[in-house]
PDB file of C-alpha atoms in Angstrom:
ATOM      1  CA  MET S   1     142.249 173.521  70.756  1.00 96.00           C
ATOM      2  CA  ASP S   2     141.428 169.823  70.840  1.00 97.00           C
ATOM      3  CA  VAL S   3     142.620 167.099  73.208  1.00 97.00           C
ATOM      4  CA  SER S   4     145.918 165.661  71.988  1.00 95.00           C
ATOM      5  CA  PRO S   5     146.359 161.949  71.208  1.00 92.00           C
ATOM      6  CA  ARG S   6     148.331 161.564  74.449  1.00 93.00           C
ATOM      7  CA  GLY S   7     145.624 163.362  76.363  1.00 96.00           C
ATOM      8  CA  ILE S   8     143.006 161.034  74.915  1.00 96.00           C
ATOM      9  CA  ALA S   9     145.085 157.956  75.810  1.00 94.00           C
ATOM     10  CA  ALA S  10     145.546 159.201  79.381  1.00 95.00           C
ATOM     11  CA  LEU S  11     141.828 159.888  79.807  1.00 97.00           C
ATOM     12  CA  ILE S  12     140.882 156.448  78.492  1.00 96.00           C
ATOM     13  CA  ALA S  13     143.438 154.795  80.787  1.00 94.00           C
ATOM     14  CA  HIS S  14     141.728 156.502  83.712  1.00 94.00           C
ATOM     15  CA  GLU S  15     138.199 155.657  82.563  1.00 93.00           C
ATOM     16  CA  GLY S  16     138.587 152.115  81.256  1.00 95.00           C
ATOM     17  CA  ILE S  17     136.503 150.619  78.438  1.00 98.00           C
ATOM     18  CA  VAL S  18     133.525 148.269  78.780  1.00 98.00           C
ATOM     19  CA  PRO S  19     132.100 147.074  75.432  1.00 98.00           C
ATOM     20  CA  ALA S  20     128.615 146.252  76.762  1.00 98.00           C
ATOM     21  CA  PRO S  21     126.223 147.877  79.240  1.00 98.00           C
ATOM     22  CA  TYR S  22     127.000 147.664  82.951  1.00 97.00           C
ATOM     23  CA  LEU S  23     125.565 149.131  86.129  1.00 95.00           C
ATOM     24  CA  ASP S  24     127.948 151.559  87.728  1.00 88.00           C
ATOM     25  CA  SER S  25     128.432 151.977  91.479  1.00 79.00           C
ATOM     26  CA  VAL S  26     125.301 154.116  91.799  1.00 81.00           C
ATOM     27  CA  GLY S  27     123.107 151.919  89.590  1.00 90.00           C
ATOM     28  CA  VAL S  28     123.323 153.894  86.363  1.00 92.00           C
ATOM     29  CA  TRP S  29     123.559 151.981  83.106  1.00 97.00           C
ATOM     30  CA  THR S  30     126.897 152.843  81.526  1.00 96.00           C
ATOM     31  CA  TRP S  31     128.741 151.683  78.422  1.00 98.00           C
ATOM     32  CA  GLY S  32     131.974 152.195  76.545  1.00 98.00           C
ATOM     33  CA  VAL S  33     134.180 154.952  77.911  1.00 97.00           C
ATOM     34  CA  GLY S  34     131.935 156.082  80.763  1.00 94.00           C
ATOM     35  CA  HIS S  35     128.989 156.875  78.475  1.00 96.00           C
ATOM     36  CA  THR S  36     125.537 157.237  80.071  1.00 93.00           C
ATOM     37  CA  ALA S  37     122.156 158.268  78.716  1.00 94.00           C
ATOM     38  CA  ALA S  38     122.754 161.722  80.174  1.00 90.00           C
ATOM     39  CA  ALA S  39     125.456 162.225  77.541  1.00 90.00           C
ATOM     40  CA  GLY S  40     123.039 161.424  74.727  1.00 92.00           C
ATOM     41  CA  TYR S  41     122.543 158.592  72.236  1.00 95.00           C
ATOM     42  CA  PRO S  42     122.825 155.639  72.645  1.00 97.00           C
ATOM     43  CA  ASN S  43     121.056 154.820  75.893  1.00 98.00           C
ATOM     44  CA  PRO S  44     123.159 152.013  77.464  1.00 98.00           C
ATOM     45  CA  ALA S  45     120.030 150.495  79.037  1.00 98.00           C
ATOM     46  CA  SER S  46     118.729 149.666  75.567  1.00 97.00           C
ATOM     47  CA  LEU S  47     121.919 148.064  74.204  1.00 98.00           C
ATOM     48  CA  PRO S  48     122.531 144.276  73.984  1.00 97.00           C
ATOM     49  CA  ARG S  49     123.984 142.803  77.195  1.00 98.00           C
ATOM     50  CA  GLY S  50     127.155 140.745  77.585  1.00 98.00           C
ATOM     51  CA  VAL S  51     130.434 140.806  75.673  1.00 97.00           C
ATOM     52  CA  PRO S  52     129.684 141.138  71.956  1.00 97.00           C
ATOM     53  CA  ALA S  53     130.778 138.363  69.622  1.00 97.00           C
ATOM     54  CA  ASP S  54     132.633 140.825  67.420  1.00 98.00           C
ATOM     55  CA  LEU S  55     134.732 142.744  69.927  1.00 97.00           C
ATOM     56  CA  ASP S  56     136.559 144.787  67.313  1.00 96.00           C
ATOM     57  CA  ALA S  57     133.314 146.035  65.793  1.00 97.00           C
ATOM     58  CA  ALA S  58     131.996 146.838  69.260  1.00 97.00           C
ATOM     59  CA  LEU S  59     135.121 148.844  70.064  1.00 97.00           C
ATOM     60  CA  ALA S  60     134.765 150.769  66.835  1.00 96.00           C
ATOM     61  CA  GLU S  61     131.260 151.789  67.927  1.00 97.00           C
ATOM     62  CA  VAL S  62     132.477 152.631  71.441  1.00 98.00           C
ATOM     63  CA  PHE S  63     135.082 154.983  70.050  1.00 97.00           C
ATOM     64  CA  LYS S  64     132.636 156.564  67.648  1.00 96.00           C
ATOM     65  CA  VAL S  65     130.417 157.549  70.569  1.00 97.00           C
ATOM     66  CA  PHE S  66     133.420 158.501  72.703  1.00 98.00           C
ATOM     67  CA  THR S  67     134.550 160.903  69.993  1.00 96.00           C
ATOM     68  CA  ASP S  68     131.238 162.754  70.268  1.00 96.00           C
ATOM     69  CA  ASP S  69     131.278 162.722  74.074  1.00 97.00           C
ATOM     70  CA  LEU S  70     134.857 163.978  74.126  1.00 97.00           C
ATOM     71  CA  GLU S  71     133.952 166.931  71.940  1.00 97.00           C
ATOM     72  CA  THR S  72     131.076 167.851  74.249  1.00 96.00           C
ATOM     73  CA  TYR S  73     133.388 167.917  77.272  1.00 97.00           C
ATOM     74  CA  SER S  74     136.145 169.678  75.338  1.00 98.00           C
ATOM     75  CA  GLU S  75     133.803 172.443  74.255  1.00 98.00           C
ATOM     76  CA  ALA S  76     132.775 173.027  77.870  1.00 98.00           C
ATOM     77  CA  VAL S  77     136.447 173.393  78.805  1.00 99.00           C
ATOM     78  CA  ARG S  78     137.019 175.824  75.969  1.00 99.00           C
ATOM     79  CA  ARG S  79     134.155 177.947  77.270  1.00 99.00           C
ATOM     80  CA  ALA S  80     135.269 177.793  80.923  1.00 99.00           C
ATOM     81  CA  ILE S  81     138.943 178.654  80.502  1.00 99.00           C
ATOM     82  CA  LYS S  82     139.424 182.265  79.504  1.00 98.00           C
ATOM     83  CA  VAL S  83     143.219 182.478  79.383  1.00 99.00           C
ATOM     84  CA  PRO S  84     145.820 180.980  77.037  1.00 98.00           C
ATOM     85  CA  VAL S  85     146.744 177.407  77.950  1.00 98.00           C
ATOM     86  CA  ALA S  86     149.349 174.911  76.789  1.00 99.00           C
ATOM     87  CA  GLN S  87     148.250 171.621  75.250  1.00 98.00           C
ATOM     88  CA  HIS S  88     149.043 169.614  78.395  1.00 99.00           C
ATOM     89  CA  GLU S  89     147.013 172.018  80.528  1.00 99.00           C
ATOM     90  CA  PHE S  90     144.014 171.688  78.233  1.00 99.00           C
ATOM     91  CA  ASP S  91     144.333 167.877  78.224  1.00 99.00           C
ATOM     92  CA  ALA S  92     144.400 167.810  82.034  1.00 99.00           C
ATOM     93  CA  ALA S  93     141.361 170.082  82.212  1.00 99.00           C
ATOM     94  CA  VAL S  94     139.308 167.879  79.866  1.00 99.00           C
ATOM     95  CA  SER S  95     140.210 164.752  81.869  1.00 98.00           C
ATOM     96  CA  PHE S  96     139.130 166.551  85.049  1.00 98.00           C
ATOM     97  CA  HIS S  97     135.835 167.632  83.504  1.00 97.00           C
ATOM     98  CA  TYR S  98     135.101 164.207  81.971  1.00 94.00           C
ATOM     99  CA  ASN S  99     135.345 162.799  85.497  1.00 91.00           C
ATOM    100  CA  THR S 100     133.659 165.514  87.539  1.00 92.00           C
ATOM    101  CA  GLY S 101     131.481 167.519  85.161  1.00 92.00           C
ATOM    102  CA  ARG S 102     132.402 170.621  87.147  1.00 96.00           C
ATOM    103  CA  ILE S 103     134.779 172.597  84.959  1.00 98.00           C
ATOM    104  CA  ALA S 104     132.470 175.627  85.007  1.00 98.00           C
ATOM    105  CA  THR S 105     132.380 175.907  88.804  1.00 98.00           C
ATOM    106  CA  ALA S 106     135.728 174.509  90.002  1.00 99.00           C
ATOM    107  CA  THR S 107     137.733 176.961  92.078  1.00 99.00           C
ATOM    108  CA  TRP S 108     140.979 176.010  90.349  1.00 99.00           C
ATOM    109  CA  VAL S 109     139.597 177.154  87.002  1.00 99.00           C
ATOM    110  CA  LYS S 110     138.587 180.506  88.459  1.00 99.00           C
ATOM    111  CA  THR S 111     142.087 180.833  89.904  1.00 99.00           C
ATOM    112  CA  LEU S 112     143.615 179.974  86.529  1.00 99.00           C
ATOM    113  CA  ASN S 113     141.478 182.583  84.820  1.00 99.00           C
ATOM    114  CA  GLY S 114     142.678 185.043  87.449  1.00 98.00           C
ATOM    115  CA  GLY S 115     146.270 184.457  86.391  1.00 98.00           C
ATOM    116  CA  ASN S 116     147.654 182.259  89.193  1.00 99.00           C
ATOM    117  CA  ARG S 117     148.698 179.001  87.509  1.00 98.00           C
ATOM    118  CA  ALA S 118     150.665 177.643  90.470  1.00 98.00           C
ATOM    119  CA  LEU S 119     147.744 178.004  92.883  1.00 99.00           C
ATOM    120  CA  ALA S 120     145.339 176.632  90.281  1.00 99.00           C
ATOM    121  CA  ALA S 121     147.475 173.476  90.011  1.00 99.00           C
ATOM    122  CA  ASP S 122     147.417 173.099  93.797  1.00 99.00           C
ATOM    123  CA  GLN S 123     143.631 173.534  93.881  1.00 99.00           C
ATOM    124  CA  ILE S 124     143.047 170.672  91.445  1.00 99.00           C
ATOM    125  CA  MET S 125     143.600 168.441  94.485  1.00 98.00           C
ATOM    126  CA  ASN S 126     140.579 169.996  96.214  1.00 98.00           C
ATOM    127  CA  TRP S 127     138.691 167.372  94.217  1.00 97.00           C
ATOM    128  CA  ARG S 128     140.085 164.321  96.016  1.00 93.00           C
ATOM    129  CA  SER S 129     136.930 162.722  97.412  1.00 88.00           C
ATOM    130  CA  PRO S 130     136.229 159.874  97.534  1.00 84.00           C
ATOM    131  CA  SER S 131     139.740 158.603  98.206  1.00 89.00           C
ATOM    132  CA  GLU S 132     139.675 156.257  95.193  1.00 88.00           C
ATOM    133  CA  ILE S 133     139.925 159.266  92.915  1.00 91.00           C
ATOM    134  CA  ILE S 134     143.203 160.574  94.362  1.00 96.00           C
ATOM    135  CA  PRO S 135     145.538 158.729  91.930  1.00 96.00           C
ATOM    136  CA  ARG S 136     143.661 160.123  88.965  1.00 96.00           C
ATOM    137  CA  ARG S 137     143.528 163.616  90.367  1.00 98.00           C
ATOM    138  CA  THR S 138     147.250 163.486  91.156  1.00 98.00           C
ATOM    139  CA  ALA S 139     147.971 162.428  87.577  1.00 98.00           C
ATOM    140  CA  GLU S 140     145.851 165.286  86.243  1.00 99.00           C
ATOM    141  CA  GLN S 141     147.629 167.749  88.516  1.00 99.00           C
ATOM    142  CA  THR S 142     151.031 166.475  87.358  1.00 99.00           C
ATOM    143  CA  LEU S 143     149.972 166.746  83.740  1.00 99.00           C
ATOM    144  CA  PHE S 144     148.624 170.261  84.194  1.00 99.00           C
ATOM    145  CA  ARG S 145     151.570 171.545  86.210  1.00 98.00           C
ATOM    146  CA  ASP S 146     154.529 169.662  84.714  1.00 98.00           C
ATOM    147  CA  GLY S 147     153.371 168.478  81.307  1.00 98.00           C
ATOM    148  CA  ILE S 148     154.131 164.849  82.178  1.00 98.00           C
ATOM    149  CA  TYR S 149     151.816 162.371  80.487  1.00 96.00           C
ATOM    150  CA  PRO S 150     151.319 158.917  82.030  1.00 90.00           C
ATOM    151  CA  ASP S 151     152.443 155.793  80.192  1.00 83.00           C
ATOM    152  CA  ALA S 152     148.843 155.201  79.259  1.00 83.00           C
ATOM    153  CA  ARG S 153     147.128 151.998  78.143  1.00 91.00           C
ATOM    154  CA  GLY S 154     143.417 151.446  77.833  1.00 95.00           C
ATOM    155  CA  THR S 155     141.981 148.297  79.407  1.00 97.00           C
ATOM    156  CA  VAL S 156     138.934 146.673  77.825  1.00 98.00           C
ATOM    157  CA  TRP S 157     137.108 144.964  80.695  1.00 98.00           C
ATOM    158  CA  ASN S 158     134.952 141.836  80.643  1.00 98.00           C
ATOM    159  CA  VAL S 159     131.284 142.253  81.560  1.00 98.00           C
ATOM    160  CA  SER S 160     128.454 139.841  82.364  1.00 98.00           C
ATOM    161  CA  ALA S 161     125.049 139.693  80.715  1.00 97.00           C
ATOM    162  CA  SER S 162     123.562 140.963  83.982  1.00 97.00           C
ATOM    163  CA  GLY S 163     125.568 144.167  83.741  1.00 97.00           C
ATOM    164  CA  ARG S 164     128.366 143.397  86.191  1.00 97.00           C
ATOM    165  CA  VAL S 165     131.946 144.292  85.309  1.00 96.00           C
ATOM    166  CA  ILE S 166     134.265 141.285  85.552  1.00 97.00           C
ATOM    167  CA  TRP S 167     137.728 142.463  86.484  1.00 94.00           C
ATOM    168  CA  SER S 168     139.632 140.542  83.831  1.00 97.00           C
ATOM    169  CA  ALA S 169     140.981 142.255  80.767  1.00 98.00           C
ATOM    170  CA  LEU S 170     139.626 141.276  77.382  1.00 98.00           C
ATOM    171  CA  LYS S 171     142.176 143.406  75.637  1.00 96.00           C
ATOM    172  CA  THR S 172     144.715 146.137  76.288  1.00 97.00           C
ATOM    173  CA  LEU S 173     145.026 149.071  73.930  1.00 96.00           C
ATOM    174  CA  SER S 174     148.252 150.990  73.471  1.00 93.00           C
ATOM    175  CA  ALA S 175     148.260 154.714  72.840  1.00 89.00           C
ATOM    176  CA  ASP S 176     148.765 153.971  69.148  1.00 90.00           C
ATOM    177  CA  ASP S 177     145.805 151.550  69.153  1.00 93.00           C
ATOM    178  CA  ILE S 178     143.660 154.262  70.688  1.00 93.00           C
ATOM    179  CA  ALA S 179     144.847 156.837  68.172  1.00 88.00           C
ATOM    180  CA  GLU S 180     143.952 154.475  65.327  1.00 91.00           C
ATOM    181  CA  LEU S 181     140.485 153.831  66.757  1.00 92.00           C
ATOM    182  CA  MET S 182     140.014 157.571  67.037  1.00 87.00           C
ATOM    183  CA  GLY S 183     140.849 157.907  63.358  1.00 83.00           C
ATOM    184  CA  GLY S 184     144.211 159.582  63.929  1.00 64.00           C
ATOM    185  CA  GLU S 185     147.843 158.810  63.339  1.00 51.00           C
ATOM    186  CA  GLN S 186     150.279 157.027  65.627  1.00 49.00           C
ATOM    187  CA  LEU S 187     151.892 159.122  68.323  1.00 47.00           C
ATOM    188  CA  PRO S 188     155.339 160.673  67.935  1.00 48.00           C
ATOM    189  CA  ALA S 189     158.128 159.014  69.902  1.00 43.00           C
ATOM    190  CA  THR S 190     158.812 162.067  72.055  1.00 39.00           C
ATOM    191  CA  PRO S 191     156.063 164.018  73.836  1.00 44.00           C
ATOM    192  CA  SER S 192     155.980 167.764  73.612  1.00 42.00           C
ATOM    193  CA  ALA S 193     154.089 170.188  75.806  1.00 44.00           C
ATOM    194  CA  GLY S 194     154.093 172.732  73.006  1.00 42.00           C
ATOM    195  CA  PRO S 195     153.694 176.491  73.161  1.00 38.00           C
ATOM    196  CA  GLU S 196     150.862 178.194  74.933  1.00 42.00           C
ATOM    197  CA  THR S 197     147.874 178.980  72.742  1.00 39.00           C
ATOM    198  CA  ALA S 198     144.550 180.605  73.395  1.00 40.00           C
ATOM    199  CA  PRO S 199     141.595 178.251  73.811  1.00 41.00           C
ATOM    200  CA  ASP S 200     139.642 178.003  70.552  1.00 40.00           C
ATOM    201  CA  THR S 201     136.115 179.060  71.409  1.00 34.00           C
ATOM    202  CA  ALA S 202     134.979 179.212  67.822  1.00 31.00           C
ATOM    203  CA  SER S 203     135.891 175.688  66.747  1.00 31.00           C
ATOM    204  CA  HIS S 204     135.507 172.804  68.239  1.00 32.00           C
ATOM    205  CA  ASP S 205     140.187 158.445  84.139  1.00 38.00           C
ATOM    206  CA  GLY S 206     141.093 148.699  89.056  1.00 40.00           C
ATOM    207  CA  ALA S 207     140.995 151.984  86.325  1.00 42.00           C
ATOM    208  CA  LEU S 208     137.301 151.681  85.581  1.00 45.00           C
ATOM    209  CA  ALA S 209     136.492 152.517  89.195  1.00 42.00           C
ATOM    210  CA  PHE S 210     137.231 156.130  88.409  1.00 38.00           C
ATOM    211  CA  ALA S 211     134.550 156.214  85.755  1.00 42.00           C
ATOM    212  CA  GLN S 212     132.093 154.515  88.087  1.00 42.00           C
ATOM    213  CA  ILE S 213     132.441 157.174  90.751  1.00 40.00           C
ATOM    214  CA  ARG S 214     132.054 160.150  88.448  1.00 42.00           C
ATOM    215  CA  ARG S 215     128.578 160.865  89.715  1.00 40.00           C
ATOM    216  CA  ILE S 216     129.706 160.332  93.324  1.00 37.00           C
ATOM    217  CA  VAL S 217     132.448 162.902  92.896  1.00 37.00           C
ATOM    218  CA  ALA S 218     129.872 165.507  92.030  1.00 39.00           C
ATOM    219  CA  GLU S 219     128.390 165.108  95.506  1.00 39.00           C
ATOM    220  CA  PHE S 220     131.598 166.406  97.000  1.00 39.00           C
ATOM    221  CA  GLU S 221     131.512 169.830  95.436  1.00 42.00           C
ATOM    222  CA  ALA S 222     131.560 171.201  98.978  1.00 39.00           C
ATOM    223  CA  ASN S 223     135.262 170.359  99.037  1.00 47.00           C
ATOM    224  CA  GLU S 224     135.706 173.420  96.960  1.00 54.00           C
TER     225      GLU S 224
END
């Protein structure tokens, strides 16, 4: 199972998009859709600073890297979840993992694997520190439990040559824009949660603030 186009749009709406390197809240060089050197090539610290002259070309590169990062996180979710899940549940789990990096150790995943979906949905909210993350976590819980996708748009934020995010939008991407940049088709008019399917282990979320506190969230694993 892969993340659906709506799941991708929701994740990007949570994360935000910055087309040039910036220093996140803990001083880590970050770029694109929350990409850091820890995720692999390219190293944001080595990329040109400031908004690129050709924004469209820069966004194409951002989404190329994001596609690879998304697959890495998706594969970790496929390994961690041992029971059949619906598409909306998988999408929520990937968004959670992209933010926290803790899909393999989260209590809610263990509860899900144990067969208690309702309690697992409740336990998603164990990961609500710092307080800025609560709206995202609530949205992920709603998606997992109820199959309700947010009306997602991706904001492309301005950024200075010194690596400081400027909170003015350069561009706003619709779900269809995002799907096109990801190399897919436009979304259907009506969302569908779809039937439950087993995770495919053989194949292969002011919004930017959530991406900036990803590494901070990891410090609160004790909430589990």
